[in-house]
């Protein structure tokens, strides 16, 4: 009888809330993967801000291609006081060149501090706010799925990271199970939704296994390695097409299988991402997807492959409970209400994101299913609950836009771009995770 009472209590709403959202009941076996993930996430954030330092004024500056001040004025006229929700950006305070550069430099500094594990929750918040400030005002220059991936992962990491200035592995504050699950789900959705949109689009190239025949030369910014892969026989490309569909629509479900299956899945998707990175410049997108895959692993596996001289540094130790002195009882009681409020807000936020992402995945197959859309629309401006779908329709041909300029209207010169494969006698380079946003936009405009 006591056993059944215990089971009933464990499935009570309060028990479920504590188990999934309270770090004190978190995933204590994921400390090392969390440590690796947050350090690498800081480097990915750095690559995003570093890319913007050289471009932001030309993209959205006052004399840029799509000035942010004009866009924000239009948003203010349309939405009034609600403009801060529909365009959440620090550029409302100022959109001059100094503010634009400040966003980039503050973001780079915060990302490096995150990479060295200094106050991860604060640095994650700064990185998120700075990058969101650019994305919310960049218009067409922020229409890439990679931006949404980074913002979603960065926001969820606020609940995933340990508190404190130098938390180390955060042994006393393991990651909450809900934040870990949502980050894993982001990894899953990037693959699975990409497979779903390939089938839902009706593109015949995915059905007759010719989708990869011209992929390597028709992608946004190919590499010189992709040139060699492009010249492999059709049989190789047909196999790559089938393998893509199998991985995206089938193998990623190994996430929900027992531990050994998840580890096998990690090695498969990692081996898959490496040639993708080598054959195309998708900025930080593939690095982020590869990084999310590390959350399939656990401490037991990573410590097994860690060199012996490092194990004493990173080996998780069980936290020791300490008896509170009598004079601290009142302080603990007063802190209880704050913890309860914090837990409630965390639960609502993460459940909101889970609903928004799940509904969008369902709408890929059933677009007319009458599910409430207001919670989804409310999160749209923040890019923290996204729908993904890469290469739903393959590009059959490659067209290059050429810009020319003249001082006298008679003699015209071609503007050369540093990253676009314009010169047929010059091999394309490898520069990802650096992101040349204007060059990417030229490729999209040519479709």
Tab-separated table of C-alpha atoms in Angstrom:
chain	number	residue	atom	x	y	z
A	1	UNK	CA	0.000	0.000	0.000
A	2	UNK	CA	2.847	2.370	0.845
A	3	UNK	CA	4.457	1.550	-2.494
A	4	UNK	CA	1.365	2.580	-4.462
A	5	UNK	CA	1.019	5.759	-2.404
A	6	UNK	CA	4.626	6.621	-3.295
A	7	UNK	CA	3.971	6.081	-7.003
A	8	UNK	CA	0.857	8.249	-6.852
A	9	UNK	CA	2.776	11.026	-5.097
A	10	UNK	CA	5.596	10.820	-7.679
A	11	UNK	CA	3.091	11.385	-10.489
A	12	UNK	CA	1.352	14.244	-8.709
A	13	UNK	CA	1.586	17.590	-10.540
A	14	UNK	CA	3.870	19.074	-7.885
A	15	UNK	CA	6.226	16.088	-8.088
A	16	UNK	CA	6.313	16.236	-11.876
A	17	UNK	CA	7.028	19.953	-11.769
A	18	UNK	CA	9.944	19.482	-9.403
A	19	UNK	CA	11.320	16.554	-11.369
A	20	UNK	CA	11.284	18.350	-14.723
A	21	UNK	CA	11.855	21.996	-13.875
A	22	UNK	CA	13.680	22.141	-10.523
A	23	UNK	CA	17.500	21.926	-10.864
A	24	UNK	CA	17.679	20.279	-7.443
A	25	UNK	CA	16.030	17.272	-9.086
A	26	UNK	CA	17.884	17.788	-12.382
A	27	UNK	CA	19.945	15.531	-14.629
A	28	UNK	CA	23.012	15.043	-12.432
A	29	UNK	CA	24.599	12.749	-15.033
A	30	UNK	CA	24.873	15.491	-17.708
A	31	UNK	CA	27.364	17.862	-16.060
A	32	UNK	CA	30.234	17.255	-18.488
A	33	UNK	CA	28.087	17.519	-21.658
A	34	UNK	CA	26.644	20.760	-20.268
A	35	UNK	CA	30.124	22.129	-19.601
A	36	UNK	CA	31.254	21.305	-23.159
A	37	UNK	CA	28.057	22.640	-24.700
A	38	UNK	CA	28.154	26.022	-22.967
A	39	UNK	CA	31.856	26.581	-23.698
A	40	UNK	CA	31.351	25.835	-27.390
A	41	UNK	CA	28.132	27.883	-27.499
A	42	UNK	CA	30.175	30.873	-26.378
A	43	UNK	CA	32.528	30.354	-29.332
A	44	UNK	CA	29.590	30.110	-31.739
A	45	UNK	CA	28.153	33.329	-30.361
A	46	UNK	CA	31.593	34.905	-30.829
A	47	UNK	CA	31.683	33.875	-34.492
A	48	UNK	CA	28.262	35.451	-35.029
A	49	UNK	CA	29.245	38.782	-33.443
A	50	UNK	CA	32.688	38.788	-35.055
A	51	UNK	CA	31.045	38.453	-38.465
A	52	UNK	CA	28.781	41.413	-37.718
A	53	UNK	CA	31.579	43.803	-36.689
A	54	UNK	CA	32.683	44.133	-40.324
A	55	UNK	CA	29.182	44.217	-41.814
A	56	UNK	CA	26.588	45.703	-39.499
A	57	UNK	CA	27.022	49.344	-40.502
A	58	UNK	CA	26.872	48.494	-44.193
A	59	UNK	CA	23.808	46.307	-43.677
A	60	UNK	CA	21.564	48.287	-41.315
A	61	UNK	CA	23.473	51.483	-40.565
A	62	UNK	CA	22.085	54.909	-41.468
A	63	UNK	CA	23.891	54.734	-44.831
A	64	UNK	CA	23.477	50.963	-45.153
A	65	UNK	CA	21.450	48.861	-47.537
A	66	UNK	CA	18.456	48.451	-45.207
A	67	UNK	CA	18.764	51.203	-42.557
A	68	UNK	CA	17.474	50.122	-39.158
A	69	UNK	CA	16.220	53.614	-38.319
A	70	UNK	CA	13.792	53.614	-41.251
A	71	UNK	CA	12.561	50.141	-40.374
A	72	UNK	CA	12.022	50.982	-36.708
A	73	UNK	CA	10.146	54.146	-37.628
A	74	UNK	CA	7.783	52.070	-39.764
A	75	UNK	CA	7.300	49.564	-36.934
A	76	UNK	CA	6.555	52.372	-34.473
A	77	UNK	CA	3.922	53.858	-36.780
A	78	UNK	CA	2.231	50.495	-37.287
A	79	UNK	CA	2.311	49.043	-33.767
A	80	UNK	CA	2.586	52.060	-31.482
A	81	UNK	CA	3.396	51.104	-27.890
A	82	UNK	CA	3.499	47.408	-28.864
A	83	UNK	CA	6.549	48.073	-31.045
A	84	UNK	CA	8.893	46.923	-28.294
A	85	UNK	CA	7.342	43.438	-28.412
A	86	UNK	CA	7.186	43.115	-32.188
A	87	UNK	CA	10.747	44.425	-32.606
A	88	UNK	CA	12.636	43.593	-29.383
A	89	UNK	CA	15.923	45.425	-29.899
A	90	UNK	CA	18.248	47.755	-28.046
A	91	UNK	CA	18.310	49.895	-31.169
A	92	UNK	CA	15.166	51.609	-29.872
A	93	UNK	CA	17.512	53.436	-27.509
A	94	UNK	CA	19.819	54.493	-30.327
A	95	UNK	CA	20.504	53.180	-33.817
A	96	UNK	CA	23.587	55.203	-34.617
A	97	UNK	CA	26.933	53.668	-35.650
A	98	UNK	CA	28.278	53.677	-32.077
A	99	UNK	CA	25.312	51.657	-30.825
A	100	UNK	CA	25.638	49.189	-33.679
A	101	UNK	CA	29.289	48.586	-32.912
A	102	UNK	CA	28.608	48.444	-29.172
A	103	UNK	CA	26.173	45.577	-29.685
A	104	UNK	CA	28.822	43.613	-31.568
A	105	UNK	CA	31.700	44.307	-29.179
A	106	UNK	CA	29.677	43.719	-26.019
A	107	UNK	CA	28.402	40.487	-27.560
A	108	UNK	CA	31.945	39.361	-28.393
A	109	UNK	CA	33.211	40.119	-24.898
A	110	UNK	CA	30.275	38.325	-23.273
A	111	UNK	CA	30.699	35.308	-25.567
A	112	UNK	CA	34.388	34.988	-24.657
A	113	UNK	CA	33.509	35.223	-20.960
A	114	UNK	CA	30.937	32.495	-21.511
A	115	UNK	CA	33.590	30.375	-23.221
A	116	UNK	CA	35.810	30.572	-20.133
A	117	UNK	CA	32.847	29.806	-17.841
A	118	UNK	CA	32.566	33.204	-16.176
A	119	UNK	CA	29.056	33.888	-14.858
A	120	UNK	CA	27.394	31.819	-17.623
A	121	UNK	CA	23.805	32.890	-16.949
A	122	UNK	CA	24.624	36.591	-17.172
A	123	UNK	CA	26.867	36.244	-20.219
A	124	UNK	CA	24.253	34.085	-21.943
A	125	UNK	CA	21.651	36.763	-21.313
A	126	UNK	CA	23.923	39.490	-22.707
A	127	UNK	CA	24.718	37.437	-25.814
A	128	UNK	CA	21.039	36.695	-26.376
A	129	UNK	CA	19.927	40.326	-25.991
A	130	UNK	CA	22.696	41.666	-28.241
A	131	UNK	CA	22.132	39.131	-31.010
A	132	UNK	CA	18.350	39.506	-30.794
A	133	UNK	CA	18.826	43.273	-31.082
A	134	UNK	CA	20.507	42.817	-34.461
A	135	UNK	CA	18.165	40.107	-35.718
A	136	UNK	CA	15.047	42.108	-34.824
A	137	UNK	CA	16.182	45.091	-36.899
A	138	UNK	CA	18.080	43.392	-39.736
A	139	UNK	CA	14.999	42.568	-41.838
A	140	UNK	CA	16.034	40.462	-44.866
A	141	UNK	CA	19.547	40.092	-43.513
A	142	UNK	CA	18.274	38.007	-40.589
A	143	UNK	CA	15.985	35.682	-42.485
A	144	UNK	CA	18.223	32.655	-42.045
A	145	UNK	CA	17.261	29.625	-40.017
A	146	UNK	CA	20.700	29.636	-38.396
A	147	UNK	CA	19.793	32.873	-36.568
A	148	UNK	CA	16.694	31.273	-35.089
A	149	UNK	CA	18.644	28.161	-34.133
A	150	UNK	CA	21.189	30.200	-32.203
A	151	UNK	CA	18.592	32.357	-30.462
A	152	UNK	CA	16.532	29.327	-29.457
A	153	UNK	CA	19.559	27.439	-28.142
A	154	UNK	CA	20.831	30.559	-26.391
A	155	UNK	CA	17.529	31.243	-24.658
A	156	UNK	CA	17.036	27.655	-23.505
A	157	UNK	CA	20.596	27.677	-22.192
A	158	UNK	CA	19.583	30.372	-19.715
A	159	UNK	CA	17.636	27.630	-17.906
A	160	UNK	CA	20.295	25.014	-18.650
A	161	UNK	CA	23.358	26.835	-17.302
A	162	UNK	CA	24.454	26.746	-13.652
A	163	UNK	CA	24.359	29.903	-11.503
A	164	UNK	CA	27.390	31.597	-10.001
A	165	UNK	CA	30.483	33.526	-11.079
A	166	UNK	CA	32.764	30.518	-11.556
A	167	UNK	CA	30.415	27.531	-11.324
A	168	UNK	CA	32.774	24.917	-12.734
A	169	UNK	CA	30.688	21.872	-13.592
A	170	UNK	CA	27.848	23.138	-11.431
A	171	UNK	CA	27.703	19.979	-9.346
A	172	UNK	CA	25.296	21.521	-6.845
A	173	UNK	CA	23.026	22.828	-9.632
A	174	UNK	CA	22.598	20.139	-12.306
A	175	UNK	CA	20.652	21.075	-15.444
A	176	UNK	CA	16.895	20.866	-15.236
A	177	UNK	CA	15.458	17.960	-17.179
A	178	UNK	CA	13.068	20.216	-19.092
A	179	UNK	CA	15.805	22.523	-20.418
A	180	UNK	CA	17.930	19.522	-21.414
A	181	UNK	CA	14.954	17.916	-23.140
A	182	UNK	CA	14.073	21.071	-25.081
A	183	UNK	CA	17.659	21.493	-26.280
A	184	UNK	CA	17.672	17.869	-27.386
A	185	UNK	CA	14.330	18.472	-29.076
A	186	UNK	CA	15.794	21.412	-30.964
A	187	UNK	CA	18.478	19.079	-32.308
A	188	UNK	CA	15.804	16.533	-33.191
A	189	UNK	CA	13.519	19.068	-34.872
A	190	UNK	CA	16.283	20.520	-37.038
A	191	UNK	CA	16.749	17.095	-38.595
A	192	UNK	CA	13.223	15.709	-38.505
A	193	UNK	CA	11.443	18.834	-39.714
A	194	UNK	CA	13.968	19.147	-42.544
A	195	UNK	CA	13.031	15.634	-43.602
A	196	UNK	CA	9.314	16.354	-43.282
A	197	UNK	CA	9.430	19.466	-45.477
A	198	UNK	CA	11.341	17.533	-48.138
A	199	UNK	CA	8.432	15.128	-48.451
A	200	UNK	CA	5.719	17.732	-47.955
A	201	UNK	CA	7.156	19.999	-50.661
A	202	UNK	CA	6.545	17.416	-53.372
A	203	UNK	CA	9.927	18.120	-54.958
A	204	UNK	CA	10.490	15.285	-57.415
A	205	UNK	CA	14.260	15.402	-56.905
A	206	UNK	CA	13.906	13.917	-53.431
A	207	UNK	CA	11.559	11.243	-54.731
A	208	UNK	CA	13.718	10.111	-57.644
A	209	UNK	CA	17.004	10.395	-55.704
A	210	UNK	CA	18.531	13.157	-57.829
A	211	UNK	CA	18.417	15.904	-55.176
A	212	UNK	CA	22.160	15.748	-54.524
A	213	UNK	CA	23.266	15.591	-58.159
A	214	UNK	CA	23.690	19.376	-58.403
A	215	UNK	CA	23.630	20.243	-54.704
A	216	UNK	CA	27.324	20.906	-54.201
A	217	UNK	CA	27.628	23.512	-56.925
A	218	UNK	CA	24.210	25.135	-56.479
A	219	UNK	CA	24.387	25.751	-52.761
A	220	UNK	CA	24.722	29.285	-51.319
A	221	UNK	CA	28.507	29.402	-50.898
A	222	UNK	CA	30.235	26.139	-51.886
A	223	UNK	CA	33.794	25.172	-50.986
A	224	UNK	CA	36.589	23.804	-53.142
A	225	UNK	CA	36.087	20.392	-51.516
A	226	UNK	CA	32.491	20.495	-52.718
A	227	UNK	CA	33.767	20.914	-56.292
A	228	UNK	CA	35.493	17.527	-56.112
A	229	UNK	CA	32.492	15.854	-54.485
A	230	UNK	CA	30.244	17.330	-57.187
A	231	UNK	CA	32.132	15.308	-59.806
A	232	UNK	CA	31.528	11.951	-58.140
A	233	UNK	CA	29.209	9.565	-60.035
A	234	UNK	CA	25.428	9.636	-59.759
A	235	UNK	CA	25.409	6.497	-57.633
A	236	UNK	CA	27.183	8.347	-54.847
A	237	UNK	CA	24.722	11.241	-54.998
A	238	UNK	CA	21.735	8.887	-55.044
A	239	UNK	CA	23.108	7.147	-51.942
A	240	UNK	CA	23.640	10.525	-50.247
A	241	UNK	CA	20.031	11.482	-51.047
A	242	UNK	CA	18.646	8.289	-49.559
A	243	UNK	CA	20.944	8.502	-46.536
A	244	UNK	CA	19.788	12.074	-45.884
A	245	UNK	CA	16.158	11.022	-45.790
A	246	UNK	CA	16.884	7.976	-43.609
A	247	UNK	CA	18.871	10.051	-41.132
A	248	UNK	CA	16.397	12.924	-40.923
A	249	UNK	CA	13.218	10.854	-40.850
A	250	UNK	CA	14.408	7.771	-39.006
A	251	UNK	CA	17.768	7.685	-37.262
A	252	UNK	CA	17.168	10.821	-35.202
A	253	UNK	CA	14.434	8.956	-33.301
A	254	UNK	CA	17.272	7.141	-31.560
A	255	UNK	CA	17.268	10.176	-29.259
A	256	UNK	CA	14.247	8.661	-27.505
A	257	UNK	CA	15.761	5.166	-27.218
A	258	UNK	CA	17.974	3.810	-24.407
A	259	UNK	CA	21.396	5.229	-23.634
A	260	UNK	CA	23.503	3.077	-25.972
A	261	UNK	CA	21.309	3.967	-28.931
A	262	UNK	CA	21.734	7.668	-28.200
A	263	UNK	CA	25.505	7.287	-28.136
A	264	UNK	CA	25.476	5.441	-31.463
A	265	UNK	CA	23.231	8.165	-32.876
A	266	UNK	CA	25.718	10.818	-31.752
A	267	UNK	CA	28.535	9.221	-33.721
A	268	UNK	CA	26.366	8.827	-36.813
A	269	UNK	CA	25.197	12.448	-36.922
A	270	UNK	CA	28.677	13.758	-36.071
A	271	UNK	CA	30.178	11.773	-38.924
A	272	UNK	CA	27.403	13.189	-41.119
A	273	UNK	CA	27.977	16.823	-40.184
A	274	UNK	CA	31.723	16.800	-40.868
A	275	UNK	CA	31.470	16.372	-44.674
A	276	UNK	CA	28.577	18.857	-44.756
A	277	UNK	CA	30.835	21.432	-43.109
A	278	UNK	CA	33.682	20.667	-45.503
A	279	UNK	CA	31.626	20.907	-48.692
A	280	UNK	CA	29.614	24.080	-48.018
A	281	UNK	CA	29.845	27.301	-46.005
A	282	UNK	CA	26.710	27.322	-43.862
A	283	UNK	CA	28.241	29.742	-41.349
A	284	UNK	CA	27.736	28.524	-37.766
A	285	UNK	CA	24.636	26.444	-38.563
A	286	UNK	CA	26.305	23.042	-38.809
A	287	UNK	CA	28.630	23.757	-35.914
A	288	UNK	CA	25.615	24.483	-33.724
A	289	UNK	CA	23.797	21.333	-34.867
A	290	UNK	CA	26.912	19.276	-34.222
A	291	UNK	CA	27.243	20.875	-30.780
A	292	UNK	CA	23.636	20.114	-29.844
A	293	UNK	CA	24.411	16.479	-30.568
A	294	UNK	CA	26.783	16.389	-27.587
A	295	UNK	CA	23.723	16.567	-25.348
A	296	UNK	CA	22.953	12.986	-26.357
A	297	UNK	CA	25.964	11.900	-24.301
A	298	UNK	CA	26.349	11.592	-20.529
A	299	UNK	CA	29.079	11.884	-17.928
A	300	UNK	CA	29.757	8.153	-17.791
A	301	UNK	CA	30.618	7.952	-21.472
A	302	UNK	CA	32.626	11.178	-21.654
A	303	UNK	CA	34.664	10.349	-18.564
A	304	UNK	CA	35.472	6.973	-20.070
A	305	UNK	CA	37.095	8.629	-23.097
A	306	UNK	CA	38.692	11.487	-21.122
A	307	UNK	CA	42.478	11.281	-20.583
A	308	UNK	CA	43.353	10.146	-17.073
A	309	UNK	CA	45.234	13.359	-16.219
A	310	UNK	CA	42.057	15.420	-16.774
A	311	UNK	CA	39.592	13.211	-14.941
A	312	UNK	CA	40.367	14.597	-11.486
A	313	UNK	CA	39.482	18.069	-12.801
A	314	UNK	CA	36.146	17.341	-14.428
A	315	UNK	CA	34.965	14.166	-12.698
A	316	UNK	CA	31.569	15.000	-11.168
A	317	UNK	CA	31.305	14.414	-7.441
A	318	UNK	CA	28.060	14.004	-5.537
A	319	UNK	CA	26.994	17.143	-3.741
A	320	UNK	CA	27.047	16.822	0.019
A	321	UNK	CA	24.017	18.000	1.901
A	322	UNK	CA	24.635	20.179	4.921
A	323	UNK	CA	22.379	20.592	7.905
A	324	UNK	CA	21.130	24.132	8.209
A	325	UNK	CA	21.764	25.882	11.551
A	326	UNK	CA	18.726	26.836	13.547
A	327	UNK	CA	19.187	30.544	12.948
A	328	UNK	CA	19.047	29.911	9.175
A	329	UNK	CA	15.597	28.318	9.261
A	330	UNK	CA	13.819	31.644	8.938
A	331	UNK	CA	16.000	32.632	5.995
A	332	UNK	CA	15.233	29.348	4.264
A	333	UNK	CA	11.531	29.838	4.866
A	334	UNK	CA	11.603	33.316	3.363
A	335	UNK	CA	13.506	32.013	0.344
A	336	UNK	CA	10.965	29.253	-0.226
A	337	UNK	CA	8.376	31.564	-1.740
A	338	UNK	CA	10.963	33.040	-4.131
A	339	UNK	CA	12.023	29.558	-5.267
A	340	UNK	CA	8.387	28.573	-5.784
A	341	UNK	CA	7.747	31.677	-7.897
A	342	UNK	CA	10.920	31.082	-9.906
A	343	UNK	CA	9.974	27.456	-10.479
A	344	UNK	CA	6.478	28.443	-11.604
A	345	UNK	CA	7.756	31.030	-14.094
A	346	UNK	CA	10.340	28.597	-15.446
A	347	UNK	CA	7.694	25.913	-15.896
A	348	UNK	CA	5.335	28.251	-17.761
A	349	UNK	CA	8.073	29.557	-20.065
A	350	UNK	CA	9.473	26.153	-21.016
A	351	UNK	CA	6.022	24.614	-21.471
A	352	UNK	CA	5.101	27.571	-23.674
A	353	UNK	CA	8.134	26.939	-25.879
A	354	UNK	CA	7.387	23.220	-25.980
A	355	UNK	CA	3.830	23.886	-27.128
A	356	UNK	CA	4.874	26.424	-29.780
A	357	UNK	CA	7.550	24.176	-31.285
A	358	UNK	CA	5.365	21.051	-31.200
A	359	UNK	CA	2.426	22.784	-32.874
A	360	UNK	CA	4.623	24.133	-35.649
A	361	UNK	CA	5.987	20.653	-36.290
A	362	UNK	CA	2.445	19.275	-36.506
A	363	UNK	CA	1.433	22.027	-38.925
A	364	UNK	CA	4.041	20.848	-41.426
A	365	UNK	CA	1.875	17.779	-42.079
A	366	UNK	CA	-1.522	19.163	-41.046
A	367	UNK	CA	-1.371	22.908	-41.844
A	368	UNK	CA	-5.107	23.401	-41.308
A	369	UNK	CA	-5.324	21.684	-37.943
A	370	UNK	CA	-7.207	24.170	-35.699
A	371	UNK	CA	-4.756	24.446	-32.835
A	372	UNK	CA	-4.413	27.735	-30.886
A	373	UNK	CA	-1.940	29.907	-32.766
A	374	UNK	CA	-1.743	32.899	-30.421
A	375	UNK	CA	0.956	31.356	-28.176
A	376	UNK	CA	3.028	30.650	-31.287
A	377	UNK	CA	2.587	34.125	-32.763
A	378	UNK	CA	3.461	35.793	-29.453
A	379	UNK	CA	6.918	34.193	-29.459
A	380	UNK	CA	7.662	34.875	-33.137
A	381	UNK	CA	9.493	38.184	-32.613
A	382	UNK	CA	11.957	36.549	-30.211
A	383	UNK	CA	12.907	33.583	-32.454
A	384	UNK	CA	12.988	31.183	-29.485
A	385	UNK	CA	10.404	28.681	-30.768
A	386	UNK	CA	11.068	28.071	-34.436
A	387	UNK	CA	10.123	25.737	-37.221
A	388	UNK	CA	12.989	24.388	-39.293
A	389	UNK	CA	13.165	22.897	-42.735
A	390	UNK	CA	16.371	22.864	-44.740
A	391	UNK	CA	16.414	22.292	-48.508
A	392	UNK	CA	12.747	21.475	-48.956
A	393	UNK	CA	13.187	22.224	-52.673
A	394	UNK	CA	16.584	21.796	-54.294
A	395	UNK	CA	18.054	24.489	-56.527
A	396	UNK	CA	18.310	23.130	-60.069
A	397	UNK	CA	20.528	25.851	-61.534
A	398	UNK	CA	22.938	28.472	-60.287
A	399	UNK	CA	22.494	32.097	-61.282
A	400	UNK	CA	24.931	34.749	-60.116
A	401	UNK	CA	23.941	38.395	-59.725
A	402	UNK	CA	26.627	40.789	-60.858
A	403	UNK	CA	26.908	44.354	-59.607
A	404	UNK	CA	28.596	47.022	-61.722
A	405	UNK	CA	29.469	50.622	-60.985
A	406	UNK	CA	30.530	53.607	-63.050
A	407	UNK	CA	31.810	57.103	-62.371
A	408	UNK	CA	30.962	58.487	-65.798
A	409	UNK	CA	28.107	56.281	-67.001
A	410	UNK	CA	30.289	54.990	-69.841
A	411	UNK	CA	32.937	52.791	-68.288
A	412	UNK	CA	31.552	50.139	-65.971
A	413	UNK	CA	33.474	47.990	-63.529
A	414	UNK	CA	32.306	44.798	-61.842
A	415	UNK	CA	32.181	44.788	-58.055
A	416	UNK	CA	34.004	41.749	-56.767
A	417	UNK	CA	32.719	39.970	-53.686
A	418	UNK	CA	35.119	38.356	-51.302
A	419	UNK	CA	33.140	35.213	-50.596
A	420	UNK	CA	30.908	34.558	-53.599
A	421	UNK	CA	32.275	32.149	-56.250
A	422	UNK	CA	32.309	34.736	-59.049
A	423	UNK	CA	35.585	33.966	-60.787
A	424	UNK	CA	35.401	30.533	-62.507
A	425	UNK	CA	39.222	30.350	-62.416
A	426	UNK	CA	39.449	30.914	-58.662
A	427	UNK	CA	38.535	28.097	-56.342
A	428	UNK	CA	35.947	28.890	-53.622
A	429	UNK	CA	37.207	29.092	-50.080
A	430	UNK	CA	36.338	27.695	-46.675
A	431	UNK	CA	35.541	30.419	-44.164
A	432	UNK	CA	32.611	29.157	-42.071
A	433	UNK	CA	31.573	29.815	-39.322
A	434	UNK	CA	32.140	33.379	-40.553
A	435	UNK	CA	28.879	34.637	-42.076
A	436	UNK	CA	28.942	37.070	-45.029
A	437	UNK	CA	25.269	38.016	-44.916
A	438	UNK	CA	25.222	40.155	-48.057
A	439	UNK	CA	26.738	37.375	-50.171
A	440	UNK	CA	24.134	34.968	-48.821
A	441	UNK	CA	21.347	37.388	-49.707
A	442	UNK	CA	22.632	37.633	-53.266
A	443	UNK	CA	22.306	33.876	-53.601
A	444	UNK	CA	18.734	33.923	-52.288
A	445	UNK	CA	17.886	36.822	-54.610
A	446	UNK	CA	19.122	34.826	-57.584
A	447	UNK	CA	16.664	31.968	-56.972
